[in-house]
GROMACS .gro file of C-alpha atoms in nm:
model
  325
    1UNK     CA    1  10.707   9.096  11.593
    2UNK     CA    2  10.763   9.366  11.329
    3UNK     CA    3  10.661   9.308  10.971
    4UNK     CA    4  10.938   9.272  10.714
    5UNK     CA    5  10.988   9.604  10.526
    6UNK     CA    6  10.835   9.607  10.178
    7UNK     CA    7  10.995   9.754   9.864
    8UNK     CA    8  10.787  10.068   9.920
    9UNK     CA    9  10.918  10.096  10.278
   10UNK     CA   10  11.278  10.068  10.159
   11UNK     CA   11  11.215  10.332   9.893
   12UNK     CA   12  11.079  10.573  10.156
   13UNK     CA   13  11.371  10.500  10.390
   14UNK     CA   14  11.626  10.575  10.115
   15UNK     CA   15  11.435  10.885   9.999
   16UNK     CA   16  11.418  11.026  10.353
   17UNK     CA   17  11.788  10.957  10.409
   18UNK     CA   18  11.883  11.135  10.086
   19UNK     CA   19  11.653  11.427  10.167
   20UNK     CA   20  11.816  11.463  10.510
   21UNK     CA   21  12.178  11.413  10.404
   22UNK     CA   22  12.168  11.564  10.054
   23UNK     CA   23  11.891  11.825  10.054
   24UNK     CA   24  12.054  12.005   9.762
   25UNK     CA   25  11.934  11.725   9.535
   26UNK     CA   26  11.573  11.809   9.610
   27UNK     CA   27  11.595  12.188   9.638
   28UNK     CA   28  11.548  12.270   9.268
   29UNK     CA   29  11.223  12.075   9.250
   30UNK     CA   30  11.073  12.138   9.592
   31UNK     CA   31  11.157  12.508   9.602
   32UNK     CA   32  11.007  12.576   9.260
   33UNK     CA   33  10.704  12.362   9.333
   34UNK     CA   34  10.621  12.528   9.666
   35UNK     CA   35  10.742  12.883   9.598
   36UNK     CA   36  10.596  12.935   9.252
   37UNK     CA   37  10.262  12.762   9.309
   38UNK     CA   38  10.005  12.861   9.573
   39UNK     CA   39   9.923  12.602   9.839
   40UNK     CA   40   9.572  12.554   9.701
   41UNK     CA   41   9.715  12.467   9.360
   42UNK     CA   42   9.968  12.216   9.494
   43UNK     CA   43   9.695  12.047   9.700
   44UNK     CA   44   9.469  12.028   9.395
   45UNK     CA   45   9.752  11.883   9.184
   46UNK     CA   46   9.794  11.616   9.452
   47UNK     CA   47   9.427  11.523   9.419
   48UNK     CA   48   9.457  11.506   9.040
   49UNK     CA   49   9.763  11.281   9.083
   50UNK     CA   50   9.561  11.049   9.307
   51UNK     CA   51   9.265  11.057   9.068
   52UNK     CA   52   9.498  10.943   8.788
   53UNK     CA   53   9.618  10.670   9.025
   54UNK     CA   54   9.974  10.781   8.945
   55UNK     CA   55  10.065  10.713   9.307
   56UNK     CA   56   9.969  10.346   9.248
   57UNK     CA   57  10.144  10.245   8.925
   58UNK     CA   58  10.044   9.877   8.922
   59UNK     CA   59   9.786   9.939   8.649
   60UNK     CA   60  10.047  10.113   8.434
   61UNK     CA   61  10.284   9.817   8.477
   62UNK     CA   62  10.013   9.565   8.385
   63UNK     CA   63   9.934   9.765   8.072
   64UNK     CA   64  10.302   9.820   7.994
   65UNK     CA   65  10.423   9.458   7.989
   66UNK     CA   66  10.203   9.329   7.701
   67UNK     CA   67  10.287   9.647   7.509
   68UNK     CA   68  10.658   9.573   7.545
   69UNK     CA   69  10.602   9.207   7.451
   70UNK     CA   70  10.436   9.321   7.129
   71UNK     CA   71  10.702   9.582   7.047
   72UNK     CA   72  10.986   9.330   7.086
   73UNK     CA   73  10.810   9.058   6.888
   74UNK     CA   74  10.695   9.293   6.611
   75UNK     CA   75  11.047   9.433   6.568
   76UNK     CA   76  11.241   9.107   6.591
   77UNK     CA   77  11.386   9.206   6.927
   78UNK     CA   78  11.504   9.553   6.825
   79UNK     CA   79  11.231   9.819   6.857
   80UNK     CA   80  11.346  10.177   6.807
   81UNK     CA   81  11.390  10.404   7.106
   82UNK     CA   82  11.129  10.641   6.965
   83UNK     CA   83  10.867  10.363   6.947
   84UNK     CA   84  10.943  10.249   7.301
   85UNK     CA   85  10.920  10.607   7.432
   86UNK     CA   86  10.593  10.685   7.253
   87UNK     CA   87  10.424  10.366   7.370
   88UNK     CA   88  10.547  10.393   7.729
   89UNK     CA   89  10.424  10.753   7.756
   90UNK     CA   90  10.100  10.651   7.589
   91UNK     CA   91  10.061  10.366   7.836
   92UNK     CA   92  10.090  10.605   8.130
   93UNK     CA   93   9.853  10.862   7.980
   94UNK     CA   94   9.582  10.617   7.875
   95UNK     CA   95   9.593  10.421   8.201
   96UNK     CA   96   9.564  10.753   8.387
   97UNK     CA   97   9.274  10.860   8.165
   98UNK     CA   98   9.106  10.525   8.226
   99UNK     CA   99   9.134  10.568   8.602
  100UNK     CA  100   8.985  10.917   8.585
  101UNK     CA  101   8.683  10.814   8.376
  102UNK     CA  102   8.639  10.503   8.592
  103UNK     CA  103   8.621  10.713   8.908
  104UNK     CA  104   8.383  10.952   8.735
  105UNK     CA  105   8.154  10.662   8.645
  106UNK     CA  106   8.176  10.527   9.002
  107UNK     CA  107   8.156  10.864   9.179
  108UNK     CA  108   7.831  10.766   9.353
  109UNK     CA  109   7.951  10.412   9.431
  110UNK     CA  110   8.309  10.447   9.556
  111UNK     CA  111   8.201  10.621   9.876
  112UNK     CA  112   8.016  10.304   9.982
  113UNK     CA  113   8.309  10.066   9.919
  114UNK     CA  114   8.567  10.038  10.197
  115UNK     CA  115   8.864  10.017   9.959
  116UNK     CA  116   8.765  10.318   9.744
  117UNK     CA  117   8.587  10.557   9.979
  118UNK     CA  118   8.901  10.772  10.018
  119UNK     CA  119   8.930  10.850   9.646
  120UNK     CA  120   8.922  11.224   9.554
  121UNK     CA  121   8.592  11.215   9.363
  122UNK     CA  122   8.421  11.007   9.631
  123UNK     CA  123   8.529  11.265   9.891
  124UNK     CA  124   8.439  11.552   9.654
  125UNK     CA  125   8.794  11.690   9.668
  126UNK     CA  126   8.772  11.707   9.288
  127UNK     CA  127   8.457  11.818   9.105
  128UNK     CA  128   8.291  11.622   8.827
  129UNK     CA  129   8.378  11.896   8.578
  130UNK     CA  130   8.744  11.889   8.683
  131UNK     CA  131   8.752  11.511   8.641
  132UNK     CA  132   8.610  11.532   8.287
  133UNK     CA  133   8.853  11.808   8.193
  134UNK     CA  134   9.145  11.603   8.328
  135UNK     CA  135   9.025  11.300   8.131
  136UNK     CA  136   8.999  11.507   7.812
  137UNK     CA  137   9.346  11.656   7.867
  138UNK     CA  138   9.507  11.315   7.912
  139UNK     CA  139   9.333  11.178   7.602
  140UNK     CA  140   9.443  11.477   7.392
  141UNK     CA  141   9.804  11.435   7.504
  142UNK     CA  142   9.790  11.064   7.419
  143UNK     CA  143   9.643  11.147   7.077
  144UNK     CA  144   9.925  11.391   7.002
  145UNK     CA  145  10.168  11.106   7.074
  146UNK     CA  146   9.984  10.875   6.833
  147UNK     CA  147  10.006  11.142   6.561
  148UNK     CA  148  10.381  11.075   6.558
  149UNK     CA  149  10.304  10.727   6.422
  150UNK     CA  150  10.157  10.607   6.092
  151UNK     CA  151   9.795  10.661   5.987
  152UNK     CA  152   9.700  10.296   6.049
  153UNK     CA  153   9.797  10.330   6.415
  154UNK     CA  154   9.608  10.661   6.440
  155UNK     CA  155   9.294  10.484   6.317
  156UNK     CA  156   9.340  10.205   6.571
  157UNK     CA  157   9.378  10.459   6.853
  158UNK     CA  158   9.012  10.556   6.806
  159UNK     CA  159   8.917  10.201   6.904
  160UNK     CA  160   9.140  10.223   7.210
  161UNK     CA  161   8.964  10.540   7.326
  162UNK     CA  162   8.619  10.393   7.262
  163UNK     CA  163   8.684  10.076   7.463
  164UNK     CA  164   8.853  10.264   7.748
  165UNK     CA  165   8.561  10.509   7.771
  166UNK     CA  166   8.293  10.239   7.769
  167UNK     CA  167   8.455  10.000   8.019
  168UNK     CA  168   8.374  10.188   8.345
  169UNK     CA  169   8.000  10.172   8.274
  170UNK     CA  170   7.989   9.801   8.186
  171UNK     CA  171   7.963   9.680   8.546
  172UNK     CA  172   7.608   9.815   8.551
  173UNK     CA  173   7.494   9.608   8.252
  174UNK     CA  174   7.701   9.290   8.237
  175UNK     CA  175   7.879   9.043   8.461
  176UNK     CA  176   8.178   9.059   8.224
  177UNK     CA  177   8.327   9.408   8.263
  178UNK     CA  178   8.663   9.232   8.302
  179UNK     CA  179   8.636   9.115   7.941
  180UNK     CA  180   8.595   9.476   7.826
  181UNK     CA  181   8.892   9.577   8.041
  182UNK     CA  182   9.094   9.298   7.881
  183UNK     CA  183   8.997   9.422   7.536
  184UNK     CA  184   9.112   9.772   7.635
  185UNK     CA  185   9.439   9.663   7.797
  186UNK     CA  186   9.529   9.435   7.504
  187UNK     CA  187   9.452   9.698   7.239
  188UNK     CA  188   9.808   9.829   7.258
  189UNK     CA  189   9.918   9.501   7.093
  190UNK     CA  190   9.765   9.556   6.746
  191UNK     CA  191   9.869   9.920   6.775
  192UNK     CA  192  10.231   9.818   6.842
  193UNK     CA  193  10.234   9.588   6.539
  194UNK     CA  194  10.067   9.851   6.321
  195UNK     CA  195  10.318  10.116   6.429
  196UNK     CA  196  10.608   9.878   6.364
  197UNK     CA  197  10.509   9.712   6.035
  198UNK     CA  198  10.192   9.890   5.917
  199UNK     CA  199  10.012   9.554   5.940
  200UNK     CA  200   9.866   9.320   6.201
  201UNK     CA  201   9.966   8.954   6.152
  202UNK     CA  202   9.786   8.652   6.298
  203UNK     CA  203  10.046   8.629   6.576
  204UNK     CA  204   9.936   8.972   6.700
  205UNK     CA  205   9.577   8.851   6.742
  206UNK     CA  206   9.698   8.536   6.917
  207UNK     CA  207   9.883   8.757   7.163
  208UNK     CA  208   9.579   8.987   7.189
  209UNK     CA  209   9.343   8.705   7.288
  210UNK     CA  210   9.602   8.559   7.529
  211UNK     CA  211   9.645   8.892   7.706
  212UNK     CA  212   9.268   8.939   7.721
  213UNK     CA  213   9.253   8.604   7.906
  214UNK     CA  214   9.528   8.719   8.143
  215UNK     CA  215   9.346   9.043   8.226
  216UNK     CA  216   9.020   8.855   8.277
  217UNK     CA  217   9.193   8.626   8.527
  218UNK     CA  218   9.382   8.885   8.732
  219UNK     CA  219   9.096   9.135   8.734
  220UNK     CA  220   8.869   8.862   8.870
  221UNK     CA  221   9.112   8.836   9.162
  222UNK     CA  222   9.075   9.214   9.194
  223UNK     CA  223   8.696   9.181   9.185
  224UNK     CA  224   8.708   8.923   9.465
  225UNK     CA  225   8.846   9.196   9.694
  226UNK     CA  226   8.527   9.404   9.665
  227UNK     CA  227   8.281   9.121   9.608
  228UNK     CA  228   8.076   9.172   9.928
  229UNK     CA  229   8.045   9.547   9.874
  230UNK     CA  230   7.963   9.503   9.504
  231UNK     CA  231   7.682   9.256   9.580
  232UNK     CA  232   7.524   9.505   9.821
  233UNK     CA  233   7.548   9.786   9.565
  234UNK     CA  234   7.420   9.578   9.274
  235UNK     CA  235   7.745   9.611   9.080
  236UNK     CA  236   7.828   9.320   8.847
  237UNK     CA  237   8.161   9.140   8.797
  238UNK     CA  238   8.301   8.800   8.702
  239UNK     CA  239   8.395   8.753   9.068
  240UNK     CA  240   8.024   8.762   9.156
  241UNK     CA  241   7.916   8.555   8.855
  242UNK     CA  242   8.171   8.277   8.917
  243UNK     CA  243   8.078   8.250   9.287
  244UNK     CA  244   8.238   7.954   9.463
  245UNK     CA  245   8.377   7.829   9.132
  246UNK     CA  246   8.591   8.143   9.101
  247UNK     CA  247   8.932   7.985   9.156
  248UNK     CA  248   8.859   7.688   8.930
  249UNK     CA  249   8.744   7.916   8.649
  250UNK     CA  250   9.043   8.148   8.694
  251UNK     CA  251   9.267   7.841   8.663
  252UNK     CA  252   9.104   7.750   8.330
  253UNK     CA  253   9.137   8.108   8.201
  254UNK     CA  254   9.503   8.125   8.301
  255UNK     CA  255   9.563   7.790   8.132
  256UNK     CA  256   9.441   7.937   7.802
  257UNK     CA  257   9.660   8.243   7.859
  258UNK     CA  258   9.970   8.032   7.915
  259UNK     CA  259   9.882   7.798   7.628
  260UNK     CA  260   9.850   8.101   7.399
  261UNK     CA  261  10.196   8.221   7.504
  262UNK     CA  262  10.334   7.873   7.440
  263UNK     CA  263  10.193   7.876   7.086
  264UNK     CA  264  10.335   8.224   7.038
  265UNK     CA  265  10.683   8.104   7.135
  266UNK     CA  266  10.659   7.823   6.883
  267UNK     CA  267  10.535   8.055   6.606
  268UNK     CA  268  10.827   8.293   6.662
  269UNK     CA  269  11.075   8.008   6.722
  270UNK     CA  270  11.186   8.167   7.048
  271UNK     CA  271  11.474   8.015   7.243
  272UNK     CA  272  11.517   7.873   7.592
  273UNK     CA  273  11.515   8.207   7.785
  274UNK     CA  274  11.154   8.257   7.676
  275UNK     CA  275  11.047   7.916   7.805
  276UNK     CA  276  11.235   7.978   8.129
  277UNK     CA  277  11.034   8.300   8.171
  278UNK     CA  278  10.721   8.105   8.081
  279UNK     CA  279  10.786   7.848   8.357
  280UNK     CA  280  10.857   8.124   8.610
  281UNK     CA  281  10.526   8.289   8.516
  282UNK     CA  282  10.347   7.955   8.559
  283UNK     CA  283  10.505   7.917   8.903
  284UNK     CA  284  10.391   8.266   9.001
  285UNK     CA  285  10.036   8.178   8.902
  286UNK     CA  286  10.057   7.867   9.116
  287UNK     CA  287  10.163   8.091   9.404
  288UNK     CA  288   9.859   8.313   9.340
  289UNK     CA  289   9.625   8.017   9.380
  290UNK     CA  290   9.797   7.909   9.698
  291UNK     CA  291   9.760   8.245   9.873
  292UNK     CA  292   9.397   8.290   9.760
  293UNK     CA  293   9.277   7.943   9.858
  294UNK     CA  294   9.081   8.091  10.153
  295UNK     CA  295   8.959   8.385   9.942
  296UNK     CA  296   9.065   8.648  10.193
  297UNK     CA  297   9.033   8.993  10.029
  298UNK     CA  298   9.386   9.103  10.122
  299UNK     CA  299   9.532   8.785   9.969
  300UNK     CA  300   9.322   8.824   9.654
  301UNK     CA  301   9.462   9.176   9.617
  302UNK     CA  302   9.812   9.042   9.671
  303UNK     CA  303   9.754   8.785   9.395
  304UNK     CA  304   9.638   9.065   9.164
  305UNK     CA  305   9.956   9.264   9.234
  306UNK     CA  306  10.171   8.955   9.177
  307UNK     CA  307  10.080   8.962   8.808
  308UNK     CA  308  10.330   9.243   8.764
  309UNK     CA  309  10.602   8.979   8.809
  310UNK     CA  310  10.426   8.749   8.560
  311UNK     CA  311  10.449   9.024   8.298
  312UNK     CA  312  10.811   9.092   8.388
  313UNK     CA  313  10.904   8.723   8.361
  314UNK     CA  314  10.754   8.692   8.012
  315UNK     CA  315  10.918   9.014   7.895
  316UNK     CA  316  11.257   8.910   8.030
  317UNK     CA  317  11.217   8.577   7.851
  318UNK     CA  318  11.135   8.747   7.519
  319UNK     CA  319  11.432   8.983   7.544
  320UNK     CA  320  11.662   8.697   7.647
  321UNK     CA  321  11.546   8.484   7.356
  322UNK     CA  322  11.643   8.749   7.100
  323UNK     CA  323  11.976   8.807   7.273
  324UNK     CA  324  12.087   8.442   7.246
  325UNK     CA  325  12.002   8.412   6.877
   0.00000   0.00000   0.00000
């Protein structure tokens, strides 16, 4: 029996159909890309793209949703197009930079982990120097974006860079690297408020702590995928620390995340669409626990990916709440 096609399968089917039936749509890009650039360069660009994890945008989505929550809340449901554009581009650049420095830190580890052994640095398709130069380039581009905002936000961006740079090395020293990742992923929230109002109210920090809890929970699911390999390599994570109590502890962490969002809705006097999104998100988390009850790595990874829909549900609820006012 054939597996049901996924969204990615349908995308590839449509893309191949369009390429076959309407090749003129693709000619301007493909011809320039292949004719103007030598084969060695295009291959190397492909490795850089993989190193940035741009071919797997789940991390960008998970960083994007809390950023959008903050922008909508900080601007009373009407953020400017320029703010949205700057923060979305910054989200992509900083997530990409984080992936590059993470792979650089794990360059001697990834080759021994089944899920990561095909990464460009692990296979030495990209040199260490190239990885550091790519990281620096992405950070510089992100910084130029931040310079378009006020000085308060520029100051906060230094903290974002510091946390993002330190995170990849934490798994060698602490069982809580997921907490550092949460601090990094949630840092866009005070930046969004600072860029919008030149101040950071208490509600921003409530959202910050809530998102940190969310990241801690879903990245523990992610850590459960590699737990056996990480134990052998001596790498630390909350998935290892929590042991057989992992699901129970994740449930507690997600409870605090959802409770924080509930308080946030009350503080902002949000309307019924927000609470509908909140209940959908709660249902999705229940689904995550159901599929991971046997702790199979592939199901834990599926639960991690499912958090994209949690973020989408909350964002849709926030937008809907401002629309019905």
